[in-house]
């Protein structure tokens, strides 16, 4: 028993040391964020406290519970020696150490998200509004040969049932997929080969796309176009259709929630308005790229879903189409430029591949 505990402790410490760069990055980012906010007189609008409860419940309780229950079910459905083997693999020191160290990373993610939102909220206050919406909307029209992308989509499928489905996918399933994938990668030893690269790309999406570029080209998005430009007619038909949804997580409800936070200057989960580039599209593109590196067939399916999320972002009025186009290009470039560097620094003891291909050997 003592040797097992010692092995477990050693594995946890080893993983924490390997993740030191991540914690240093999050702390440096948070320190920079606080100094930045103080410099612009925005320090009172931090959102860190809003993420503590939901973050700990999701990443320290709910997701670990799901993982343990899944492993237990997998053990129960084995027989005789296979059951014992499945138990040893599912609850090995290495597997449990990965879970504990991964949960620590997710606590860091909670701090990171609070900093990200706090910085994002400040943009509109510092700029005194959203100066790039007219340019983005005109760029969309130019790229689509004089047509508004949302009108093209509505011409194909303007349907209340479809609207509800898209809202559920965009506001619920997207989060489950992206943060479920993140939790799997940081907790499962079978993902050790891509773990560091995945975390680095995750930080890239949020910091570079969601903070730096969002601040440089600050736009509110089609749903707020009338508020920020005074032209309520351009997207009026789209807003009227979105308002017909009575779903609890409807786009219109969430969009109104964010605008109220903005007008009142209040912090909150998901607060801060910026459309370019699309973090929704960027993050799902990142996951599709990693999945494609494991399986071409799954990669094709993943990129079909990327296209669906891109169209959904336009359909729901969150983004101009150009927001998603740029996100895909940026993330693809960053992924391919960084892939070799991270492949050289990945743990050599783990077989090459994405989660699933090496699961039997590393779980």
mmCIF file of C-alpha atoms in Angstrom:
data_model
loop_
_atom_site.group_PDB
_atom_site.id
_atom_site.type_symbol
_atom_site.label_atom_id
_atom_site.label_comp_id
_atom_site.label_asym_id
_atom_site.label_seq_id
_atom_site.Cartn_x
_atom_site.Cartn_y
_atom_site.Cartn_z
ATOM 1 C CA UNK A 1 0.000 0.000 0.000
ATOM 2 C CA UNK A 2 2.817 2.384 0.933
ATOM 3 C CA UNK A 3 4.605 1.754 -2.355
ATOM 4 C CA UNK A 4 1.391 2.499 -4.276
ATOM 5 C CA UNK A 5 0.920 5.779 -2.418
ATOM 6 C CA UNK A 6 4.543 6.708 -2.998
ATOM 7 C CA UNK A 7 4.197 5.950 -6.712
ATOM 8 C CA UNK A 8 1.014 8.016 -6.833
ATOM 9 C CA UNK A 9 2.685 10.953 -5.060
ATOM 10 C CA UNK A 10 5.679 10.759 -7.363
ATOM 11 C CA UNK A 11 3.452 10.700 -10.454
ATOM 12 C CA UNK A 12 1.455 13.722 -9.275
ATOM 13 C CA UNK A 13 4.589 15.747 -8.514
ATOM 14 C CA UNK A 14 6.100 14.790 -11.862
ATOM 15 C CA UNK A 15 3.021 15.983 -13.716
ATOM 16 C CA UNK A 16 2.847 19.196 -11.719
ATOM 17 C CA UNK A 17 6.468 19.921 -12.636
ATOM 18 C CA UNK A 18 5.722 19.288 -16.308
ATOM 19 C CA UNK A 19 2.822 21.744 -16.047
ATOM 20 C CA UNK A 20 4.907 24.449 -14.358
ATOM 21 C CA UNK A 21 5.093 26.421 -17.629
ATOM 22 C CA UNK A 22 1.291 26.489 -17.786
ATOM 23 C CA UNK A 23 0.887 27.788 -14.225
ATOM 24 C CA UNK A 24 3.604 30.376 -14.828
ATOM 25 C CA UNK A 25 1.824 31.536 -17.983
ATOM 26 C CA UNK A 26 -1.543 31.826 -16.233
ATOM 27 C CA UNK A 27 -0.035 33.720 -13.292
ATOM 28 C CA UNK A 28 1.910 36.055 -15.594
ATOM 29 C CA UNK A 29 -1.207 36.634 -17.697
ATOM 30 C CA UNK A 30 -3.249 37.374 -14.575
ATOM 31 C CA UNK A 31 -0.585 39.711 -13.184
ATOM 32 C CA UNK A 32 -0.429 41.539 -16.513
ATOM 33 C CA UNK A 33 -4.211 41.714 -16.607
ATOM 34 C CA UNK A 34 -4.427 43.286 -13.163
ATOM 35 C CA UNK A 35 -1.724 45.848 -13.985
ATOM 36 C CA UNK A 36 -3.425 46.602 -17.303
ATOM 37 C CA UNK A 37 -6.820 47.048 -15.656
ATOM 38 C CA UNK A 38 -5.335 49.238 -12.928
ATOM 39 C CA UNK A 39 -3.626 51.393 -15.533
ATOM 40 C CA UNK A 40 -6.917 52.053 -17.325
ATOM 41 C CA UNK A 41 -8.951 52.446 -14.141
ATOM 42 C CA UNK A 42 -10.894 49.235 -14.783
ATOM 43 C CA UNK A 43 -9.759 47.165 -11.797
ATOM 44 C CA UNK A 44 -13.157 47.282 -10.093
ATOM 45 C CA UNK A 45 -14.691 45.331 -12.977
ATOM 46 C CA UNK A 46 -12.835 42.046 -12.469
ATOM 47 C CA UNK A 47 -14.815 38.842 -12.940
ATOM 48 C CA UNK A 48 -12.677 36.298 -11.083
ATOM 49 C CA UNK A 49 -15.160 35.723 -8.268
ATOM 50 C CA UNK A 50 -17.940 34.922 -10.754
ATOM 51 C CA UNK A 51 -15.986 31.909 -12.033
ATOM 52 C CA UNK A 52 -14.953 30.354 -8.712
ATOM 53 C CA UNK A 53 -18.193 28.557 -7.867
ATOM 54 C CA UNK A 54 -19.109 27.317 -11.364
ATOM 55 C CA UNK A 55 -15.486 26.477 -12.160
ATOM 56 C CA UNK A 56 -14.878 24.393 -9.045
ATOM 57 C CA UNK A 57 -18.235 22.633 -9.346
ATOM 58 C CA UNK A 58 -17.655 21.757 -12.998
ATOM 59 C CA UNK A 59 -13.954 20.929 -13.032
ATOM 60 C CA UNK A 60 -13.344 19.678 -9.483
ATOM 61 C CA UNK A 61 -16.592 17.767 -8.928
ATOM 62 C CA UNK A 62 -18.849 17.158 -11.931
ATOM 63 C CA UNK A 63 -16.299 16.167 -14.578
ATOM 64 C CA UNK A 64 -14.154 14.018 -12.221
ATOM 65 C CA UNK A 65 -17.320 12.264 -11.051
ATOM 66 C CA UNK A 66 -18.299 11.516 -14.646
ATOM 67 C CA UNK A 67 -14.818 10.105 -15.324
ATOM 68 C CA UNK A 68 -14.856 7.864 -12.237
ATOM 69 C CA UNK A 69 -18.373 6.603 -12.986
ATOM 70 C CA UNK A 70 -17.390 5.881 -16.593
ATOM 71 C CA UNK A 71 -14.364 3.901 -15.420
ATOM 72 C CA UNK A 72 -16.489 1.971 -12.921
ATOM 73 C CA UNK A 73 -18.998 1.062 -15.621
ATOM 74 C CA UNK A 74 -16.151 -0.077 -17.843
ATOM 75 C CA UNK A 75 -14.832 -2.300 -15.048
ATOM 76 C CA UNK A 76 -18.247 -3.777 -14.213
ATOM 77 C CA UNK A 77 -18.831 -4.772 -17.834
ATOM 78 C CA UNK A 78 -15.651 -6.860 -17.902
ATOM 79 C CA UNK A 79 -15.520 -10.460 -16.734
ATOM 80 C CA UNK A 80 -13.072 -12.500 -14.646
ATOM 81 C CA UNK A 81 -9.468 -11.545 -15.401
ATOM 82 C CA UNK A 82 -10.534 -8.798 -17.778
ATOM 83 C CA UNK A 83 -12.363 -7.098 -14.935
ATOM 84 C CA UNK A 84 -9.265 -7.129 -12.737
ATOM 85 C CA UNK A 85 -7.151 -5.862 -15.619
ATOM 86 C CA UNK A 86 -9.651 -3.092 -16.377
ATOM 87 C CA UNK A 87 -9.670 -2.093 -12.705
ATOM 88 C CA UNK A 88 -5.873 -1.923 -12.547
ATOM 89 C CA UNK A 89 -5.778 0.208 -15.679
ATOM 90 C CA UNK A 90 -8.637 2.530 -14.735
ATOM 91 C CA UNK A 91 -7.457 3.112 -11.175
ATOM 92 C CA UNK A 92 -3.709 2.772 -11.568
ATOM 93 C CA UNK A 93 -1.419 5.244 -9.829
ATOM 94 C CA UNK A 94 -0.624 6.798 -13.196
ATOM 95 C CA UNK A 95 -4.275 7.208 -14.141
ATOM 96 C CA UNK A 96 -5.271 8.692 -10.767
ATOM 97 C CA UNK A 97 -2.235 10.978 -10.738
ATOM 98 C CA UNK A 98 -3.259 12.228 -14.163
ATOM 99 C CA UNK A 99 -6.739 12.968 -12.847
ATOM 100 C CA UNK A 100 -5.475 14.879 -9.806
ATOM 101 C CA UNK A 101 -2.853 16.859 -11.734
ATOM 102 C CA UNK A 102 -5.386 17.574 -14.467
ATOM 103 C CA UNK A 103 -7.881 18.889 -11.933
ATOM 104 C CA UNK A 104 -5.174 21.275 -10.724
ATOM 105 C CA UNK A 105 -4.781 22.501 -14.311
ATOM 106 C CA UNK A 106 -8.527 23.068 -14.506
ATOM 107 C CA UNK A 107 -8.360 25.205 -11.363
ATOM 108 C CA UNK A 108 -5.761 27.243 -13.227
ATOM 109 C CA UNK A 109 -8.166 27.434 -16.175
ATOM 110 C CA UNK A 110 -10.792 28.897 -13.829
ATOM 111 C CA UNK A 111 -8.390 31.683 -12.826
ATOM 112 C CA UNK A 112 -7.461 32.155 -16.473
ATOM 113 C CA UNK A 113 -11.090 32.524 -17.550
ATOM 114 C CA UNK A 114 -11.697 35.129 -14.866
ATOM 115 C CA UNK A 115 -8.726 37.149 -16.099
ATOM 116 C CA UNK A 116 -9.745 36.760 -19.731
ATOM 117 C CA UNK A 117 -13.259 38.047 -19.075
ATOM 118 C CA UNK A 118 -12.001 40.929 -16.927
ATOM 119 C CA UNK A 119 -9.682 42.096 -19.708
ATOM 120 C CA UNK A 120 -12.326 41.616 -22.381
ATOM 121 C CA UNK A 121 -14.897 43.687 -20.479
ATOM 122 C CA UNK A 122 -12.512 46.649 -20.429
ATOM 123 C CA UNK A 123 -12.164 46.957 -24.208
ATOM 124 C CA UNK A 124 -15.398 48.795 -24.966
ATOM 125 C CA UNK A 125 -14.863 51.155 -22.030
ATOM 126 C CA UNK A 126 -11.340 52.003 -23.154
ATOM 127 C CA UNK A 127 -12.303 52.425 -26.819
ATOM 128 C CA UNK A 128 -15.508 54.259 -25.960
ATOM 129 C CA UNK A 129 -17.537 51.856 -28.080
ATOM 130 C CA UNK A 130 -17.082 49.419 -30.948
ATOM 131 C CA UNK A 131 -15.354 51.113 -33.908
ATOM 132 C CA UNK A 132 -15.055 48.183 -36.344
ATOM 133 C CA UNK A 133 -18.623 46.956 -36.888
ATOM 134 C CA UNK A 134 -19.309 48.907 -40.061
ATOM 135 C CA UNK A 135 -16.054 47.677 -41.591
ATOM 136 C CA UNK A 136 -16.757 44.031 -40.664
ATOM 137 C CA UNK A 137 -20.325 44.147 -41.970
ATOM 138 C CA UNK A 138 -19.184 45.731 -45.231
ATOM 139 C CA UNK A 139 -16.376 43.174 -45.549
ATOM 140 C CA UNK A 140 -18.961 40.414 -45.176
ATOM 141 C CA UNK A 141 -21.088 41.892 -47.936
ATOM 142 C CA UNK A 142 -18.061 42.251 -50.202
ATOM 143 C CA UNK A 143 -16.875 38.681 -49.606
ATOM 144 C CA UNK A 144 -20.338 37.318 -50.362
ATOM 145 C CA UNK A 145 -20.796 39.204 -53.645
ATOM 146 C CA UNK A 146 -23.058 41.932 -52.334
ATOM 147 C CA UNK A 147 -25.149 39.663 -50.093
ATOM 148 C CA UNK A 148 -25.532 39.657 -46.326
ATOM 149 C CA UNK A 149 -24.467 36.185 -45.060
ATOM 150 C CA UNK A 150 -27.344 35.950 -42.593
ATOM 151 C CA UNK A 151 -29.838 36.598 -45.379
ATOM 152 C CA UNK A 152 -28.276 33.831 -47.464
ATOM 153 C CA UNK A 153 -28.624 31.410 -44.544
ATOM 154 C CA UNK A 154 -32.175 32.469 -43.755
ATOM 155 C CA UNK A 155 -33.075 32.101 -47.407
ATOM 156 C CA UNK A 156 -32.042 28.458 -47.143
ATOM 157 C CA UNK A 157 -33.369 27.614 -43.684
ATOM 158 C CA UNK A 158 -35.315 30.133 -41.625
ATOM 159 C CA UNK A 159 -37.150 27.758 -39.335
ATOM 160 C CA UNK A 160 -38.097 28.037 -35.623
ATOM 161 C CA UNK A 161 -37.298 24.378 -34.920
ATOM 162 C CA UNK A 162 -33.903 24.721 -36.581
ATOM 163 C CA UNK A 163 -33.274 27.899 -34.596
ATOM 164 C CA UNK A 164 -33.873 26.023 -31.340
ATOM 165 C CA UNK A 165 -31.558 23.200 -32.402
ATOM 166 C CA UNK A 166 -28.807 25.635 -33.377
ATOM 167 C CA UNK A 167 -29.178 27.516 -30.088
ATOM 168 C CA UNK A 168 -28.864 24.322 -28.046
ATOM 169 C CA UNK A 169 -25.805 23.240 -29.994
ATOM 170 C CA UNK A 170 -24.121 26.639 -29.881
ATOM 171 C CA UNK A 171 -24.884 27.474 -26.253
ATOM 172 C CA UNK A 172 -24.697 23.991 -24.683
ATOM 173 C CA UNK A 173 -23.114 21.265 -26.810
ATOM 174 C CA UNK A 174 -20.229 23.458 -27.940
ATOM 175 C CA UNK A 175 -19.229 24.022 -24.304
ATOM 176 C CA UNK A 176 -19.558 20.322 -23.480
ATOM 177 C CA UNK A 177 -17.410 19.354 -26.458
ATOM 178 C CA UNK A 178 -14.683 21.963 -26.030
ATOM 179 C CA UNK A 179 -14.322 21.845 -22.259
ATOM 180 C CA UNK A 180 -14.951 18.103 -22.136
ATOM 181 C CA UNK A 181 -12.091 17.640 -24.611
ATOM 182 C CA UNK A 182 -9.903 19.961 -22.542
ATOM 183 C CA UNK A 183 -10.635 17.986 -19.375
ATOM 184 C CA UNK A 184 -9.875 14.695 -21.123
ATOM 185 C CA UNK A 185 -6.559 15.910 -22.521
ATOM 186 C CA UNK A 186 -5.277 17.317 -19.217
ATOM 187 C CA UNK A 187 -6.367 14.333 -17.085
ATOM 188 C CA UNK A 188 -5.816 11.266 -19.274
ATOM 189 C CA UNK A 189 -2.304 9.759 -19.602
ATOM 190 C CA UNK A 190 -3.312 8.556 -23.067
ATOM 191 C CA UNK A 191 -3.205 12.190 -24.206
ATOM 192 C CA UNK A 192 0.280 12.912 -22.870
ATOM 193 C CA UNK A 193 1.726 13.124 -26.362
ATOM 194 C CA UNK A 194 -0.371 16.165 -27.286
ATOM 195 C CA UNK A 195 -1.064 17.592 -23.831
ATOM 196 C CA UNK A 196 1.460 20.442 -23.854
ATOM 197 C CA UNK A 197 0.674 21.414 -27.447
ATOM 198 C CA UNK A 198 -3.058 21.316 -26.735
ATOM 199 C CA UNK A 199 -2.750 23.587 -23.692
ATOM 200 C CA UNK A 200 -0.519 26.008 -25.589
ATOM 201 C CA UNK A 201 -3.028 26.205 -28.434
ATOM 202 C CA UNK A 202 -5.849 26.668 -25.922
ATOM 203 C CA UNK A 203 -4.028 29.660 -24.445
ATOM 204 C CA UNK A 204 -3.300 30.981 -27.947
ATOM 205 C CA UNK A 205 -6.972 30.942 -28.892
ATOM 206 C CA UNK A 206 -8.101 32.850 -25.830
ATOM 207 C CA UNK A 207 -5.210 35.302 -25.467
ATOM 208 C CA UNK A 208 -4.297 36.062 -29.085
ATOM 209 C CA UNK A 209 -7.716 35.698 -30.702
ATOM 210 C CA UNK A 210 -9.941 36.583 -27.762
ATOM 211 C CA UNK A 211 -7.904 39.402 -26.228
ATOM 212 C CA UNK A 212 -5.216 40.857 -28.492
ATOM 213 C CA UNK A 213 -6.969 40.773 -31.871
ATOM 214 C CA UNK A 214 -10.366 41.437 -30.302
ATOM 215 C CA UNK A 215 -8.979 44.634 -28.793
ATOM 216 C CA UNK A 216 -7.262 45.683 -32.022
ATOM 217 C CA UNK A 217 -10.395 45.216 -34.146
ATOM 218 C CA UNK A 218 -13.140 45.706 -31.584
ATOM 219 C CA UNK A 219 -16.596 44.983 -32.953
ATOM 220 C CA UNK A 220 -19.817 44.044 -31.201
ATOM 221 C CA UNK A 221 -21.341 41.731 -33.798
ATOM 222 C CA UNK A 222 -24.500 41.805 -35.945
ATOM 223 C CA UNK A 223 -26.909 41.470 -33.033
ATOM 224 C CA UNK A 224 -25.601 44.718 -31.523
ATOM 225 C CA UNK A 225 -24.988 46.476 -34.839
ATOM 226 C CA UNK A 226 -27.953 48.799 -34.424
ATOM 227 C CA UNK A 227 -26.877 49.780 -30.904
ATOM 228 C CA UNK A 228 -23.327 50.668 -31.898
ATOM 229 C CA UNK A 229 -23.874 52.235 -35.340
ATOM 230 C CA UNK A 230 -27.409 53.608 -35.108
ATOM 231 C CA UNK A 231 -28.444 51.564 -38.165
ATOM 232 C CA UNK A 232 -31.127 49.227 -36.802
ATOM 233 C CA UNK A 233 -32.471 48.255 -40.211
ATOM 234 C CA UNK A 234 -29.478 46.331 -41.559
ATOM 235 C CA UNK A 235 -29.902 43.378 -39.194
ATOM 236 C CA UNK A 236 -33.440 44.187 -38.041
ATOM 237 C CA UNK A 237 -34.983 41.186 -39.773
ATOM 238 C CA UNK A 238 -32.488 38.844 -38.161
ATOM 239 C CA UNK A 239 -33.096 40.218 -34.683
ATOM 240 C CA UNK A 240 -36.858 39.938 -35.153
ATOM 241 C CA UNK A 241 -36.514 36.252 -36.020
ATOM 242 C CA UNK A 242 -34.149 35.527 -33.119
ATOM 243 C CA UNK A 243 -36.609 37.184 -30.727
ATOM 244 C CA UNK A 244 -39.237 34.547 -31.584
ATOM 245 C CA UNK A 245 -37.304 31.881 -29.671
ATOM 246 C CA UNK A 246 -38.616 31.168 -26.183
ATOM 247 C CA UNK A 247 -35.891 28.676 -25.248
ATOM 248 C CA UNK A 248 -34.255 29.109 -21.847
ATOM 249 C CA UNK A 249 -30.828 29.355 -23.464
ATOM 250 C CA UNK A 250 -31.978 31.283 -26.510
ATOM 251 C CA UNK A 251 -29.484 33.499 -28.301
ATOM 252 C CA UNK A 252 -31.724 36.526 -27.742
ATOM 253 C CA UNK A 253 -31.803 35.990 -23.955
ATOM 254 C CA UNK A 254 -28.041 35.588 -23.673
ATOM 255 C CA UNK A 255 -27.387 38.521 -25.989
ATOM 256 C CA UNK A 256 -29.660 40.712 -23.885
ATOM 257 C CA UNK A 257 -27.888 39.522 -20.711
ATOM 258 C CA UNK A 258 -24.503 40.540 -22.122
ATOM 259 C CA UNK A 259 -25.765 43.929 -23.280
ATOM 260 C CA UNK A 260 -27.251 44.646 -19.850
ATOM 261 C CA UNK A 261 -23.895 43.795 -18.239
ATOM 262 C CA UNK A 262 -22.197 46.135 -20.690
ATOM 263 C CA UNK A 263 -24.604 49.034 -20.115
ATOM 264 C CA UNK A 264 -24.398 48.680 -16.330
ATOM 265 C CA UNK A 265 -20.652 48.146 -16.317
ATOM 266 C CA UNK A 266 -21.064 44.949 -14.333
ATOM 267 C CA UNK A 267 -18.735 41.933 -14.391
ATOM 268 C CA UNK A 268 -20.167 38.460 -14.914
ATOM 269 C CA UNK A 269 -19.596 35.052 -16.456
ATOM 270 C CA UNK A 270 -19.103 35.412 -20.192
ATOM 271 C CA UNK A 271 -19.142 39.187 -19.890
ATOM 272 C CA UNK A 272 -17.458 41.455 -22.379
ATOM 273 C CA UNK A 273 -18.606 41.925 -25.958
ATOM 274 C CA UNK A 274 -16.338 41.364 -28.946
ATOM 275 C CA UNK A 275 -17.025 39.612 -32.226
ATOM 276 C CA UNK A 276 -13.752 39.531 -34.167
ATOM 277 C CA UNK A 277 -12.300 36.969 -34.354
ATOM 278 C CA UNK A 278 -14.686 34.243 -33.202
ATOM 279 C CA UNK A 279 -13.406 32.281 -30.195
ATOM 280 C CA UNK A 280 -16.279 29.833 -30.687
ATOM 281 C CA UNK A 281 -15.027 28.982 -34.166
ATOM 282 C CA UNK A 282 -11.358 29.158 -33.176
ATOM 283 C CA UNK A 283 -11.684 26.700 -30.296
ATOM 284 C CA UNK A 284 -13.697 24.124 -32.230
ATOM 285 C CA UNK A 285 -11.222 24.449 -35.123
ATOM 286 C CA UNK A 286 -8.383 23.734 -32.717
ATOM 287 C CA UNK A 287 -10.114 20.571 -31.508
ATOM 288 C CA UNK A 288 -10.817 19.481 -35.078
ATOM 289 C CA UNK A 289 -7.137 19.824 -35.969
ATOM 290 C CA UNK A 290 -6.043 17.658 -33.051
ATOM 291 C CA UNK A 291 -8.707 15.080 -33.848
ATOM 292 C CA UNK A 292 -7.683 15.031 -37.511
ATOM 293 C CA UNK A 293 -4.106 14.265 -36.469
ATOM 294 C CA UNK A 294 -5.441 11.089 -34.874
ATOM 295 C CA UNK A 295 -7.975 9.999 -37.501
ATOM 296 C CA UNK A 296 -8.666 11.414 -40.946
ATOM 297 C CA UNK A 297 -12.245 10.138 -40.879
ATOM 298 C CA UNK A 298 -12.964 11.703 -37.513
ATOM 299 C CA UNK A 299 -11.184 14.811 -38.723
ATOM 300 C CA UNK A 300 -13.547 15.123 -41.685
ATOM 301 C CA UNK A 301 -16.537 14.848 -39.340
ATOM 302 C CA UNK A 302 -14.954 17.378 -36.991
ATOM 303 C CA UNK A 303 -14.444 19.922 -39.761
ATOM 304 C CA UNK A 304 -18.022 19.468 -40.926
ATOM 305 C CA UNK A 305 -18.960 20.440 -37.377
ATOM 306 C CA UNK A 306 -16.599 23.430 -37.593
ATOM 307 C CA UNK A 307 -18.540 24.564 -40.654
ATOM 308 C CA UNK A 308 -21.797 24.120 -38.767
ATOM 309 C CA UNK A 309 -20.538 26.193 -35.819
ATOM 310 C CA UNK A 310 -19.328 28.887 -38.223
ATOM 311 C CA UNK A 311 -22.734 29.067 -39.921
ATOM 312 C CA UNK A 312 -24.449 28.972 -36.518
ATOM 313 C CA UNK A 313 -22.430 31.963 -35.316
ATOM 314 C CA UNK A 314 -23.779 33.945 -38.279
ATOM 315 C CA UNK A 315 -27.289 32.469 -38.079
ATOM 316 C CA UNK A 316 -27.604 33.530 -34.425
ATOM 317 C CA UNK A 317 -26.230 37.014 -35.007
ATOM 318 C CA UNK A 318 -23.193 36.586 -32.793
ATOM 319 C CA UNK A 319 -20.637 37.032 -35.538
ATOM 320 C CA UNK A 320 -19.946 38.341 -38.983
ATOM 321 C CA UNK A 321 -18.833 35.535 -41.289
ATOM 322 C CA UNK A 322 -15.379 37.097 -41.579
ATOM 323 C CA UNK A 323 -14.913 36.569 -37.833
ATOM 324 C CA UNK A 324 -15.052 32.818 -38.325
ATOM 325 C CA UNK A 325 -13.025 32.770 -41.536
ATOM 326 C CA UNK A 326 -10.133 34.585 -39.878
ATOM 327 C CA UNK A 327 -10.352 32.354 -36.799
ATOM 328 C CA UNK A 328 -9.990 29.199 -38.885
ATOM 329 C CA UNK A 329 -6.995 30.582 -40.788
ATOM 330 C CA UNK A 330 -5.217 31.850 -37.663
ATOM 331 C CA UNK A 331 -5.689 28.658 -35.658
ATOM 332 C CA UNK A 332 -4.694 26.412 -38.557
ATOM 333 C CA UNK A 333 -1.503 28.425 -39.103
ATOM 334 C CA UNK A 334 -0.627 28.456 -35.403
ATOM 335 C CA UNK A 335 -1.285 24.721 -35.084
ATOM 336 C CA UNK A 336 0.869 23.693 -38.027
ATOM 337 C CA UNK A 337 3.696 26.120 -37.229
ATOM 338 C CA UNK A 338 3.902 24.893 -33.622
ATOM 339 C CA UNK A 339 3.278 21.187 -34.180
ATOM 340 C CA UNK A 340 6.876 20.107 -34.819
ATOM 341 C CA UNK A 341 8.250 22.069 -31.892
ATOM 342 C CA UNK A 342 5.833 20.465 -29.475
ATOM 343 C CA UNK A 343 6.306 17.014 -30.994
ATOM 344 C CA UNK A 344 10.005 17.252 -30.113
ATOM 345 C CA UNK A 345 9.245 18.292 -26.526
ATOM 346 C CA UNK A 346 6.478 15.729 -25.902
ATOM 347 C CA UNK A 347 7.139 12.921 -23.376
ATOM 348 C CA UNK A 348 9.097 10.265 -25.239
ATOM 349 C CA UNK A 349 7.684 7.375 -23.279
ATOM 350 C CA UNK A 350 4.199 7.822 -24.665
ATOM 351 C CA UNK A 351 3.291 6.247 -27.980
ATOM 352 C CA UNK A 352 2.586 8.648 -30.823
ATOM 353 C CA UNK A 353 -1.092 9.378 -31.345
ATOM 354 C CA UNK A 354 -4.141 11.082 -30.089
ATOM 355 C CA UNK A 355 -6.333 9.901 -27.183
ATOM 356 C CA UNK A 356 -7.965 6.605 -27.983
ATOM 357 C CA UNK A 357 -5.225 5.108 -30.162
ATOM 358 C CA UNK A 358 -2.922 4.661 -27.173
ATOM 359 C CA UNK A 359 -5.614 4.262 -24.534
ATOM 360 C CA UNK A 360 -5.139 0.545 -24.037
ATOM 361 C CA UNK A 361 -1.428 0.932 -23.436
ATOM 362 C CA UNK A 362 -1.456 4.081 -21.341
ATOM 363 C CA UNK A 363 -4.723 4.086 -19.399
#
